Tab-separated table of C-alpha atoms and ligand atoms in Angstrom:
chain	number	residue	atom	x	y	z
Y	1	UNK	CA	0.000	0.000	0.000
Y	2	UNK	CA	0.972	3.251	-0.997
Y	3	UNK	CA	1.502	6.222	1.490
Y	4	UNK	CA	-0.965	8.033	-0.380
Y	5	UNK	CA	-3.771	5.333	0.184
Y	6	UNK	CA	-3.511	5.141	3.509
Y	7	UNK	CA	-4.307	8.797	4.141
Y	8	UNK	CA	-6.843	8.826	1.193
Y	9	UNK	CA	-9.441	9.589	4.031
Y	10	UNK	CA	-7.664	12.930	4.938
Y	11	UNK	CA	-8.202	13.935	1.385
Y	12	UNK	CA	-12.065	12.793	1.084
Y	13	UNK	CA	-15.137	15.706	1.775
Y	14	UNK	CA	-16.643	15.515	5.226
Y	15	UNK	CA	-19.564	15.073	3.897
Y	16	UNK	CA	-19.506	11.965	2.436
Y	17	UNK	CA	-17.107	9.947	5.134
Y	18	UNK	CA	-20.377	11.376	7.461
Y	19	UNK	CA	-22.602	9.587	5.636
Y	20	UNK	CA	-23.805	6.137	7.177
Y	21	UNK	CA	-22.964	3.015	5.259
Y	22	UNK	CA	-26.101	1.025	4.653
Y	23	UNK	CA	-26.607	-1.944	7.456
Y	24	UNK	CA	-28.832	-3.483	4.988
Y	25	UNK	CA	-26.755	-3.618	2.178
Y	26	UNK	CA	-23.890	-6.044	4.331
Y	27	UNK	CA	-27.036	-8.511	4.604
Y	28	UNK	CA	-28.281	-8.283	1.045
Y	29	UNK	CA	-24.771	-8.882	-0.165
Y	30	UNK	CA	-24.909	-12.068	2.580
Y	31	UNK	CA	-27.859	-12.634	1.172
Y	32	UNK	CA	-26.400	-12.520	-2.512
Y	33	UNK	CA	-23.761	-15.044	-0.761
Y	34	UNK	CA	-26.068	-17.736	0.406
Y	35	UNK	CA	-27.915	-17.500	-2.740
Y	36	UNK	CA	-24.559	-18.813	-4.398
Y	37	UNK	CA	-24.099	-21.484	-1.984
Y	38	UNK	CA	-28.086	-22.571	-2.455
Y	39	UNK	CA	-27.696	-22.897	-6.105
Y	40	UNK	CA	-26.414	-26.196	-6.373
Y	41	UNK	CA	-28.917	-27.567	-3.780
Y	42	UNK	CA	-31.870	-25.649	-5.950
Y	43	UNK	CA	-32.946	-24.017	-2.888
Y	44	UNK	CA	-32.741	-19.978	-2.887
Y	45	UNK	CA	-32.921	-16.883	-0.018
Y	46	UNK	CA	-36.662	-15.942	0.208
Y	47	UNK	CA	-36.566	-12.064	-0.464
Y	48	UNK	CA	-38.601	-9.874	1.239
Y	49	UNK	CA	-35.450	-6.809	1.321
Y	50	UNK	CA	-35.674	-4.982	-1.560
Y	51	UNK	CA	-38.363	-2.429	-2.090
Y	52	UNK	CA	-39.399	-2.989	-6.017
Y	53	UNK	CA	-42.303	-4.712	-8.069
Y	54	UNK	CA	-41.573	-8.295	-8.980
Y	55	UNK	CA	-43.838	-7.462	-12.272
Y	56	UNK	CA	-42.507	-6.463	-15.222
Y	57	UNK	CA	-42.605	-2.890	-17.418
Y	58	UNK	CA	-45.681	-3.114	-19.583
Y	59	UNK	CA	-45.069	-4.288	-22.574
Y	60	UNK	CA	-46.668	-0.858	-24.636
Y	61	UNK	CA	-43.721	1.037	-22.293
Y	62	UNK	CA	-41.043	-0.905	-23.281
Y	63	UNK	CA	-42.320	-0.579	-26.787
Y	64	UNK	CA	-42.806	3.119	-26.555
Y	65	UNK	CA	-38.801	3.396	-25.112
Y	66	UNK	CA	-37.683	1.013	-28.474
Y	67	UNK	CA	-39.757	3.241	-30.769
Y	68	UNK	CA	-38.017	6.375	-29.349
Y	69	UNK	CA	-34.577	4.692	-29.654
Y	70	UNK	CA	-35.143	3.698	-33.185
Y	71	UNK	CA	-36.551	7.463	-34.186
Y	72	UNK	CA	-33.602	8.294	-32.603
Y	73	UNK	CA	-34.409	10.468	-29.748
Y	74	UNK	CA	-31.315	9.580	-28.120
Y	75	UNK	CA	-30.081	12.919	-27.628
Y	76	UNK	CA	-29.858	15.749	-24.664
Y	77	UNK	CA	-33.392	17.567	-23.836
Y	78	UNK	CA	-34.147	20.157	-21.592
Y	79	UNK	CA	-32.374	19.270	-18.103
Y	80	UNK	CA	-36.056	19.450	-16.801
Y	81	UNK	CA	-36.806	16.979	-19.104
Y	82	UNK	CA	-39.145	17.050	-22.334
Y	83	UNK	CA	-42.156	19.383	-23.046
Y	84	UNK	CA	-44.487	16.231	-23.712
Y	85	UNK	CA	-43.695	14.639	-20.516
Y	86	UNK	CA	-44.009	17.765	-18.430
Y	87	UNK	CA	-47.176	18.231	-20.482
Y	88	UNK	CA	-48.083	14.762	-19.175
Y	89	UNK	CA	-47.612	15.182	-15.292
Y	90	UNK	CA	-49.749	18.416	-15.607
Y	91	UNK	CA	-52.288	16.655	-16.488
Y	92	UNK	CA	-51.836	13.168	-14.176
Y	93	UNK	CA	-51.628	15.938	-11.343
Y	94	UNK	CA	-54.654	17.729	-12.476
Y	95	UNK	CA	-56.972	13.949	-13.216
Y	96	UNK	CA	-55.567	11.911	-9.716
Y	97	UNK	CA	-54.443	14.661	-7.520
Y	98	UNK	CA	-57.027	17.593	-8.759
Y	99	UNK	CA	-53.979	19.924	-8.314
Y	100	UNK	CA	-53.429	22.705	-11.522
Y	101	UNK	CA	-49.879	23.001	-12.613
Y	102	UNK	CA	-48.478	24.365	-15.728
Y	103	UNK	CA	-45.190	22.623	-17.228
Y	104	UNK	CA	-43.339	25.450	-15.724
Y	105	UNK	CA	-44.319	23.906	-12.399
Y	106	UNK	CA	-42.862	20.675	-13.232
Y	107	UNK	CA	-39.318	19.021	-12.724
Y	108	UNK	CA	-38.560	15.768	-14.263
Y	109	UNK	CA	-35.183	14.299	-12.709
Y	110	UNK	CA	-33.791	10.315	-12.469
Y	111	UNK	CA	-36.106	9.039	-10.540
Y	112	UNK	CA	-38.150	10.103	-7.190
Y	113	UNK	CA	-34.823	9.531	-5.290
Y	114	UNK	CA	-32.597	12.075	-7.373
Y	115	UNK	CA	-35.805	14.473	-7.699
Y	116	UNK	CA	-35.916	14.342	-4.131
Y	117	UNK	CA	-31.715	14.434	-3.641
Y	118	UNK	CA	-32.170	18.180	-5.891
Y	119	UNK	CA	-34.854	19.703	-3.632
Y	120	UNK	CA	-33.069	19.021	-0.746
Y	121	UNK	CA	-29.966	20.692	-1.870
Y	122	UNK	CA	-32.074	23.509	-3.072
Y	123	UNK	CA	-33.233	24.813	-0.480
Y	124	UNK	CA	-30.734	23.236	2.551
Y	125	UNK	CA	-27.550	25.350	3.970
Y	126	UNK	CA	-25.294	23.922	6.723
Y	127	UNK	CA	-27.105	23.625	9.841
Y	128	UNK	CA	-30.788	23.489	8.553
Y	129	UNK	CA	-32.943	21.269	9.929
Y	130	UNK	CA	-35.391	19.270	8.108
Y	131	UNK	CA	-38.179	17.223	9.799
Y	132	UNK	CA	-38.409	13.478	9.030
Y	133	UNK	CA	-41.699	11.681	10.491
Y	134	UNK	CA	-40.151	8.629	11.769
Y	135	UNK	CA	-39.972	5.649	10.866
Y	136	UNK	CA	-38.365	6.827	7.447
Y	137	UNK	CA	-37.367	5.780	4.778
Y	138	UNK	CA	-33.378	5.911	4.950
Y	139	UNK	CA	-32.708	8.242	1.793
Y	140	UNK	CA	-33.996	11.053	3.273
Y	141	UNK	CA	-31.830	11.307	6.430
Y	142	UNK	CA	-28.778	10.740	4.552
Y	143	UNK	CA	-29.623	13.578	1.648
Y	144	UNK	CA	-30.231	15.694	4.061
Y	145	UNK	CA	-26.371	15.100	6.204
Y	146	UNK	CA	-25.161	14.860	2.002
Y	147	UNK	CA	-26.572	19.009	2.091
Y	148	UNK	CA	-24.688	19.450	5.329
Y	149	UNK	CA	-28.182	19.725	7.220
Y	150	UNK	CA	-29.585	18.482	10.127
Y	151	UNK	CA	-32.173	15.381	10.009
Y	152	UNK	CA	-34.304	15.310	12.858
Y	153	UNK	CA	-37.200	12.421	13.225
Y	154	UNK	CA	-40.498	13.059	14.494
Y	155	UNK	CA	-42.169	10.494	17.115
Y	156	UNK	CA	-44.896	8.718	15.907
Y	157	UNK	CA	-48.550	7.822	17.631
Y	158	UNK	CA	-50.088	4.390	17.733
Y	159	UNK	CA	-51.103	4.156	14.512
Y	160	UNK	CA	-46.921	4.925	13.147
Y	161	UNK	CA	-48.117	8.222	11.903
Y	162	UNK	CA	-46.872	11.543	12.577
Y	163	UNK	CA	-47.363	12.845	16.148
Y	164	UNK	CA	-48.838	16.208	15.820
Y	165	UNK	CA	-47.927	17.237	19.301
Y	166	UNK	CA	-44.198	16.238	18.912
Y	167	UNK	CA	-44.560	17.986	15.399
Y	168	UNK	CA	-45.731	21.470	17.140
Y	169	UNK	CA	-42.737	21.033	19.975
Y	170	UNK	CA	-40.349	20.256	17.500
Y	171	UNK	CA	-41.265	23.749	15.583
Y	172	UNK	CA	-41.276	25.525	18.657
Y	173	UNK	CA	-37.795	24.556	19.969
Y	174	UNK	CA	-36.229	24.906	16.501
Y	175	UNK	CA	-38.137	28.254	15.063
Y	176	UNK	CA	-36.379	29.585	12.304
Y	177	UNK	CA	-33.854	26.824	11.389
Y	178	UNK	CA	-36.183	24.605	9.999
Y	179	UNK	CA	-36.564	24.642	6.122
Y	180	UNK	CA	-38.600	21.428	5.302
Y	181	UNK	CA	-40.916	18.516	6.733
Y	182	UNK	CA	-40.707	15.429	4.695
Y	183	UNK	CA	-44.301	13.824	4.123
Y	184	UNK	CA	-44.280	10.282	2.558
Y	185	UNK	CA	-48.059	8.138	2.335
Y	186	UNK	CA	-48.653	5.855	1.685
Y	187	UNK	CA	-45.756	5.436	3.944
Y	188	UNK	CA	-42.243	2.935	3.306
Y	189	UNK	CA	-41.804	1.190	5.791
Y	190	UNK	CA	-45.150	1.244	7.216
Y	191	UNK	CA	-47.806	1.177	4.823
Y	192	UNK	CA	-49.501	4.013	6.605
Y	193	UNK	CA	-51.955	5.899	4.698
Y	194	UNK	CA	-52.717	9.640	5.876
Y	195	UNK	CA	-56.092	10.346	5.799
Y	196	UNK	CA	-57.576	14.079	4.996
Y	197	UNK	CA	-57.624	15.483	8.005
Y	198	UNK	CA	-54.519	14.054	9.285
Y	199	UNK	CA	-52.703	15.823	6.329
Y	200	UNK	CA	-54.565	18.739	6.941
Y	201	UNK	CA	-53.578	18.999	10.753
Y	202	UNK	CA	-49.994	18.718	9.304
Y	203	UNK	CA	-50.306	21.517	6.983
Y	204	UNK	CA	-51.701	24.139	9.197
Y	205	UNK	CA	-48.983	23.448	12.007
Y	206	UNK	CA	-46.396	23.977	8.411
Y	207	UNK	CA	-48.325	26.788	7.632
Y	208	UNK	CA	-48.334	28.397	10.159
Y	209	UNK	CA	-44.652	28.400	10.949
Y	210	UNK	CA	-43.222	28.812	7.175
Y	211	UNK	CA	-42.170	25.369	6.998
Y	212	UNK	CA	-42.142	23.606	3.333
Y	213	UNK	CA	-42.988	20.472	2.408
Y	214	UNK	CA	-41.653	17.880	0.641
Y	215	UNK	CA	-45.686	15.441	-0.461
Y	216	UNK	CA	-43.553	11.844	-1.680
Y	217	UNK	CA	-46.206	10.221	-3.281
Y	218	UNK	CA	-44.533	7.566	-5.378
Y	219	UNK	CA	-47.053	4.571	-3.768
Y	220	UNK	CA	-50.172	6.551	-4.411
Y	221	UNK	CA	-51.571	3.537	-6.681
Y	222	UNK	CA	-51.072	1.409	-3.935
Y	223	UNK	CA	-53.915	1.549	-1.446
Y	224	UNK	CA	-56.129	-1.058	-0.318
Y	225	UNK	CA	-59.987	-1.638	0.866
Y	226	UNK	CA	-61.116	1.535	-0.944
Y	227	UNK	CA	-59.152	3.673	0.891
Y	228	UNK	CA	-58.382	7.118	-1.287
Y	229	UNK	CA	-55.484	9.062	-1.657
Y	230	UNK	CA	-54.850	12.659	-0.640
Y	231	UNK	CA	-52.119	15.284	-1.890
Y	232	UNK	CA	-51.830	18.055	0.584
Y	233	UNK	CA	-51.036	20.039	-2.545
Y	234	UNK	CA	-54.538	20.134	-3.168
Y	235	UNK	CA	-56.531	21.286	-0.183
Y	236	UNK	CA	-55.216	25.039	-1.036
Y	237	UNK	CA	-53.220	27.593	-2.795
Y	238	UNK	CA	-51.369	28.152	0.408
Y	239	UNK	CA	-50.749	24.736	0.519
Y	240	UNK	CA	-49.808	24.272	-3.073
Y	241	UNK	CA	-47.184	27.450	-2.571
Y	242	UNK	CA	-45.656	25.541	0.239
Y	243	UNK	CA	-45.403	21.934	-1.188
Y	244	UNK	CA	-43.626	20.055	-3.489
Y	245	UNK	CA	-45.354	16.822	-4.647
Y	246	UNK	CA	-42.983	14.016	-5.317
Y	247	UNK	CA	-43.701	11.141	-7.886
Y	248	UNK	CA	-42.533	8.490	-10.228
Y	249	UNK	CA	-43.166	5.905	-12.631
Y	250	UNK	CA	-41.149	3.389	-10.960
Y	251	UNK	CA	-43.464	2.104	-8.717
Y	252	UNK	CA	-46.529	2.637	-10.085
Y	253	UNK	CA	-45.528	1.100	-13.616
Y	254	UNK	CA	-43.009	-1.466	-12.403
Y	255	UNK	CA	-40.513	1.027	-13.785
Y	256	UNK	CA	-37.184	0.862	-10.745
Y	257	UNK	CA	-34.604	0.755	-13.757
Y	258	UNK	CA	-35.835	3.855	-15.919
Y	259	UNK	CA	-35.136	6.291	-13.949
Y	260	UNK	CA	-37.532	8.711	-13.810
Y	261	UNK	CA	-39.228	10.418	-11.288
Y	262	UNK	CA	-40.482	14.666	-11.061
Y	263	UNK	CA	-41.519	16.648	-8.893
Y	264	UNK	CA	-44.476	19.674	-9.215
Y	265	UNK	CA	-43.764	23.115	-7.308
Y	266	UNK	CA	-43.353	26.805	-8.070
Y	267	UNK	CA	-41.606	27.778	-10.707
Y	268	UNK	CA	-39.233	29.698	-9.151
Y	269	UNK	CA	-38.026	26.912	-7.002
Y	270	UNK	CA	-38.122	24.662	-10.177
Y	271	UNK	CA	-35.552	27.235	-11.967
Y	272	UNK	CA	-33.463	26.818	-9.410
Y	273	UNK	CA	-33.555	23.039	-8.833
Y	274	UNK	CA	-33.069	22.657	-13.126
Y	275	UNK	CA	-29.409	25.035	-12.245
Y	276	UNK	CA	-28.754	21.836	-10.329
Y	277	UNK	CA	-29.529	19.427	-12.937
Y	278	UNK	CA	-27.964	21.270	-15.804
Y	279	UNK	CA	-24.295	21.088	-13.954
Y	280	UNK	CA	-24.676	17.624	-12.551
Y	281	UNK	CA	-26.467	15.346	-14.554
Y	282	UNK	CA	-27.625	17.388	-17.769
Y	283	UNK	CA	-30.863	15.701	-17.932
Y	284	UNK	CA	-33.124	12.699	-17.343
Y	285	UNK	CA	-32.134	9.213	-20.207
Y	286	UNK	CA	-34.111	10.570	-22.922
Y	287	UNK	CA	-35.796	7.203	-24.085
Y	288	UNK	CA	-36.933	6.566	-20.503
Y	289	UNK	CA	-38.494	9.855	-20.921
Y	290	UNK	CA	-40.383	8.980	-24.065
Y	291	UNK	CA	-41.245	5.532	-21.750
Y	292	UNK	CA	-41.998	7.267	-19.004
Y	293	UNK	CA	-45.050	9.240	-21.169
Y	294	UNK	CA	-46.440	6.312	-22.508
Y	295	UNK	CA	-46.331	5.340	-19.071
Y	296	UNK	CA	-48.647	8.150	-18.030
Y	297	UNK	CA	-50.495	8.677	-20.891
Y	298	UNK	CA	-51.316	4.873	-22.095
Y	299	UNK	CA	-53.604	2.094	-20.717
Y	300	UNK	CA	-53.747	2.105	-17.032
Y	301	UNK	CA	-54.926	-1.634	-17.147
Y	302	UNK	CA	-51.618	-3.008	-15.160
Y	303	UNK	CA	-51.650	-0.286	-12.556
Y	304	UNK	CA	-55.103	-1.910	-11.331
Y	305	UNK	CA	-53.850	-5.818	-12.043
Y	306	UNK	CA	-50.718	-4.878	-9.695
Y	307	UNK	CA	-52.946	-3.206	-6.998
Y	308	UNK	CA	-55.027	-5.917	-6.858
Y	309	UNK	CA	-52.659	-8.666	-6.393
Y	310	UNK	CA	-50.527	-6.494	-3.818
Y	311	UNK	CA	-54.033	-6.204	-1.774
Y	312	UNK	CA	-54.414	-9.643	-1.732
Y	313	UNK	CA	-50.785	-10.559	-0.523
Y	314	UNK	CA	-51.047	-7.904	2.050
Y	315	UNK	CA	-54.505	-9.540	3.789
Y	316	UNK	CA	-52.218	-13.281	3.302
Y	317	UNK	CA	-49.635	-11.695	5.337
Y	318	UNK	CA	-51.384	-9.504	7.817
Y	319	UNK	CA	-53.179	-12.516	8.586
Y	320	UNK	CA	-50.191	-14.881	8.904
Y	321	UNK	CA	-47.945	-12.216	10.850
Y	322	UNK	CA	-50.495	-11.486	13.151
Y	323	UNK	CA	-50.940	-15.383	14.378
Y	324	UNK	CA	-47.171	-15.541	14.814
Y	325	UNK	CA	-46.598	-15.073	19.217
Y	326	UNK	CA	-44.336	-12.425	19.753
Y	327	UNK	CA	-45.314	-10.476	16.089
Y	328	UNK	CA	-47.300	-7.346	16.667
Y	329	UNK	CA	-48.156	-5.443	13.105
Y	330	UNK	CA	-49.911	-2.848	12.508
Y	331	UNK	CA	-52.416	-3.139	9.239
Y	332	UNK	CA	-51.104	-1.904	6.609
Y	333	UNK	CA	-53.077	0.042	4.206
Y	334	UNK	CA	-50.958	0.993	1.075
Y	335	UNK	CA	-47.383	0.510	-0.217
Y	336	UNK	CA	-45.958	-2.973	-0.007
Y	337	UNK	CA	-44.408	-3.563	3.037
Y	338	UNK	CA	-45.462	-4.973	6.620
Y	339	UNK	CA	-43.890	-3.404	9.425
Y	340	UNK	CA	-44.224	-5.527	12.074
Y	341	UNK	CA	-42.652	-5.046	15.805
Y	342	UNK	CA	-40.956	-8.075	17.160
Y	343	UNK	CA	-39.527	-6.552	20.350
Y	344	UNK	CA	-41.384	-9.083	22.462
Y	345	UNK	CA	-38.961	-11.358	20.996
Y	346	UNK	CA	-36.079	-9.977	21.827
Y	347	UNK	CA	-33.672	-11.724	24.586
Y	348	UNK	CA	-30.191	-12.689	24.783
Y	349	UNK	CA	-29.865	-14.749	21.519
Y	350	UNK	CA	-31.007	-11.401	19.848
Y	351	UNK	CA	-31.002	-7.860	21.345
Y	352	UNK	CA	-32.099	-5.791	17.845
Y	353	UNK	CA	-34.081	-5.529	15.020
Y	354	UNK	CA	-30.444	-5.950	13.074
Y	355	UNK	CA	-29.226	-9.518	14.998
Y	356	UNK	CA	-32.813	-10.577	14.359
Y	357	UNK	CA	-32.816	-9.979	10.447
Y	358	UNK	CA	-28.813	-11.570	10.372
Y	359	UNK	CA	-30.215	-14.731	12.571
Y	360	UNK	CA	-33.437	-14.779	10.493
Y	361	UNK	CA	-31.408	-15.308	7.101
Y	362	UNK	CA	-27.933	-17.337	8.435
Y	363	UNK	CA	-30.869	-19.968	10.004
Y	364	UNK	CA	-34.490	-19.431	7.646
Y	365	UNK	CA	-32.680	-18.199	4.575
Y	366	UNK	CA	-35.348	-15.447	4.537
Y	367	UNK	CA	-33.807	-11.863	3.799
Y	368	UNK	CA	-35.750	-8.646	5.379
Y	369	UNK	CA	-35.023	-5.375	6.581
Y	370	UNK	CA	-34.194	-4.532	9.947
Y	371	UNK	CA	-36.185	-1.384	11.883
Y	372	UNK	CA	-32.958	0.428	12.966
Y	373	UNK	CA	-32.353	1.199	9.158
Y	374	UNK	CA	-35.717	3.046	9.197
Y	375	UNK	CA	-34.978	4.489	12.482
Y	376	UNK	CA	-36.571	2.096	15.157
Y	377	UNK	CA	-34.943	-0.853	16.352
Y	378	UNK	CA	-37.824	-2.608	17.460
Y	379	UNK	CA	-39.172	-3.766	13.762
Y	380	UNK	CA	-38.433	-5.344	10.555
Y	381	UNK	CA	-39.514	-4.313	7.404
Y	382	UNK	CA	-41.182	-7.138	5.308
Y	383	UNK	CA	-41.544	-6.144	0.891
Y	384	UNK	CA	-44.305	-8.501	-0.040
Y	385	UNK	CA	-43.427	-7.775	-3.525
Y	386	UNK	CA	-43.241	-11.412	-4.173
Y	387	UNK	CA	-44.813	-14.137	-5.181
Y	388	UNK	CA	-48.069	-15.697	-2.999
Y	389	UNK	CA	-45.894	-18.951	-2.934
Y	390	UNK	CA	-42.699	-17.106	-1.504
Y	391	UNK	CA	-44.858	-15.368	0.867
Y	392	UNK	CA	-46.202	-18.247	1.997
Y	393	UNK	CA	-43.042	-20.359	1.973
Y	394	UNK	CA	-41.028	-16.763	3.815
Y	395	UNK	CA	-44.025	-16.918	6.515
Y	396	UNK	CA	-43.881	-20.590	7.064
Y	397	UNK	CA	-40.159	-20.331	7.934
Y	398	UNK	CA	-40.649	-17.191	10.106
Y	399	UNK	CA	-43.045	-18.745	12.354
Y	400	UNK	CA	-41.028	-21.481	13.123
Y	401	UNK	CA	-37.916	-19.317	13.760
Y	402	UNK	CA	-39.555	-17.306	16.312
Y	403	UNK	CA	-41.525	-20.856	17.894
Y	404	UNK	CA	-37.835	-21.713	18.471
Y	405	UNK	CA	-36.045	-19.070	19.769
E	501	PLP	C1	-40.663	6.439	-0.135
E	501	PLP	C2	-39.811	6.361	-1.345
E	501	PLP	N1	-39.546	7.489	-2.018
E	501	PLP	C3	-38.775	7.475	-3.108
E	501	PLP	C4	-38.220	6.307	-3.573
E	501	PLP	C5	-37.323	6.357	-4.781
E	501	PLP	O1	-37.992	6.032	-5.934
E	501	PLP	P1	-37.228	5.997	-7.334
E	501	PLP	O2	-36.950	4.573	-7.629
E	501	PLP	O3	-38.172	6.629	-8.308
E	501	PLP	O4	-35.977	6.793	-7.189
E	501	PLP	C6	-38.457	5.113	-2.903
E	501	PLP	C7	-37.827	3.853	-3.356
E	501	PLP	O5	-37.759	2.858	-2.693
E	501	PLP	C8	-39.285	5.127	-1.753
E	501	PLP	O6	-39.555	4.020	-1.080
């Protein structure tokens, strides 16, 4: 080793040697490990980690993305991305979310994460705090520490939504340094869904104390038992100054790989955020553009199949979590995850949500997501992006780990 590479750390930013390593990533790569192994004995890890559809892109996207390729629209757009796709989110704001934007309003980046990576450096100097309802999901915390800003996580009540009390103390012992609350339903990793006048409790404490909102919407298609969605965006032009709705076609359309997510606010924040784009990554892959508005634009058909079949693996494993002893899970209404808290089974084989998801896969070969990486150590997150027949196989193996421990 070189004497340069051992003080290569002197020479890296701050920033980024103060930004957490993912916990979950050592056990999907352990998980990627035992997979190996498995392959010669045609068994296989059970995967209930990662947070994407198991369905495939639509066939008319895909189609739409080859078509662009061959007409070769290959080239640079408009680091906002193209008219017809901006065109396209105004109106899938103004149809599901009954919120009027004009394309000037809209931002379309590389997917909800980077959309979401921009705003945050847009409006965040050292020090500023931004407010993240815990538990979160674990982009947001780090973004924010990437921006030099403070990340601080609000309680939550019984039902793992925000606590409007801690929200209003939080404000009060903070005024003036906070820049932005972070609102995500339905909610990763709970499945929460905020109902009307829980977002509208939310906005009036924001309101009232100048504090903008980031709306991340990106599992709005998924909610169950006829439960409806609700963009604070829309209950009124105050609240549509202060908010910036988050989406994407990744979830909705089984679209992870594209790329592309936006974001609708005013335009003078969106000038700013495209200054961002144009010196960092120019603009969103222009045939995943193209996809992305035959995406919005097309057949809706497979949004409904997927929502369907998600509803009815969520009731298979509410229903099998909630017989396991020691399991206590909330129900979850939207998204596709389970969130259940399995601190009654904690003890001196296992003392965390992290030793339980290691122990769970080295002994089960079933991979999930331990609570600490959402900000609670007392849970795991479950995807039930899977199969019925992996569920069922990932449950079977659960319950018997925790009949044995
Ligand atoms: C709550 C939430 N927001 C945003 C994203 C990022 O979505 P995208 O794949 O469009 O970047 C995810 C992905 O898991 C998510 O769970």
């Amino acid at each position: 080793m070189t004497d340069l590479s051992l003080k290569i750390d002197s020479f890296l930013s701050k920033r980024v040697l103060d930004l957490e390593e993912s916990q979950t990533f050592a056990l999907e790569k352990r998980a990627d490990e035992i997979d190996m192994q498995l392959k010669n004995e045609g068994d296989f890890v059970i995967r209930f980690g990662i947070g994407q559809p198991d369905f495939n892109t639509p066939s008319n996207i895909k189609y739409a993305a080859k078509k662009a390729i061959d007409e070769n629209k290959t080239r640079y757009t408009a680091s906002t991305g193209i008219k017809e796709l901006k065109l396209a989110i105004t109106e899938k704001f103004y149809k599901d979310n009954n919120i009027k934007y004009g394309i000037e309003n809209i931002f379309v980046g590389n997917g909800a994460k980077q959309v979401l990576d921009v705003i945050i450096r847009t409006f965040v100097n050292s020090g500023d705090i931004v407010l993240i309802p815990k538990p979160y999901w674990v982009s947001y915390s780090q973004q924010v520490i990437l921006s030099e800003g403070k990340p601080i996580g609000i309680e939550f009540n019984d039902n793992l939504k925000v606590d409007i009390e801690n929200l209003k103390k939080l404000i009060k012992e903070n005024t003036g340094k906070i820049k932005l609350l972070i609102l995500n339903s339905p909610n990763n990793p709970t499945g929460a869904v905020y109902s009307k006048k829980e977002l509208e409790s939310i906005g009036e404490v924001c309101l009232k104390n100048n504090v903008f909102i980031i709306s991340d919407e990106v599992y709005e298609n998924f909610i169950y038992d006829g439960i409806k969605h609700h963009s604070i965006a829309s209950f009124s032009k105050e609240l549509k100054d202060l908010t910036l709705t988050v989406n994407a076609v990744s979830k909705t359309y089984a679209m992870t790989g594209w790329r592309i997510g936006y974001c609708a606010a005013d335009s003078k924040i969106i000038k700013q955020m495209a200054k961002i784009q144009d010196q960092s990554a120019s603009n969103p892959c222009t045939p995943a553009q193209w996809a992305a508005l035959e995406a919005l634009s097309g057949n809706q058909d497979s949004v409904e199949e997927m929502r369907s079949e998600y509803e009815k693996r969520r009731d298979y494993i509410y229903k099998r979590l909630s017989s396991i002893e020691g399991i206590k899970c909330n129900f979850p209404q939207g998204a596709f995850y389970a969130f259940p808290n399995i601190s009654a089974l904690f003890g001196n084989k296992l003392r965390n949500s992290f030793e339980f998801a290691e122990k769970l896969l080295e002994k089960t070969r079933v991979a999930v997501v331990p609570g600490v990486a959402f900000g609670d150590d007392n849970f795991i997150r479950i995807s039930y992006a899977a199969t019925i027949n992996k569920i069922k196989e990932g449950m079977d193996r659960l319950e018997k780990f925790c009949k044995e421990l």
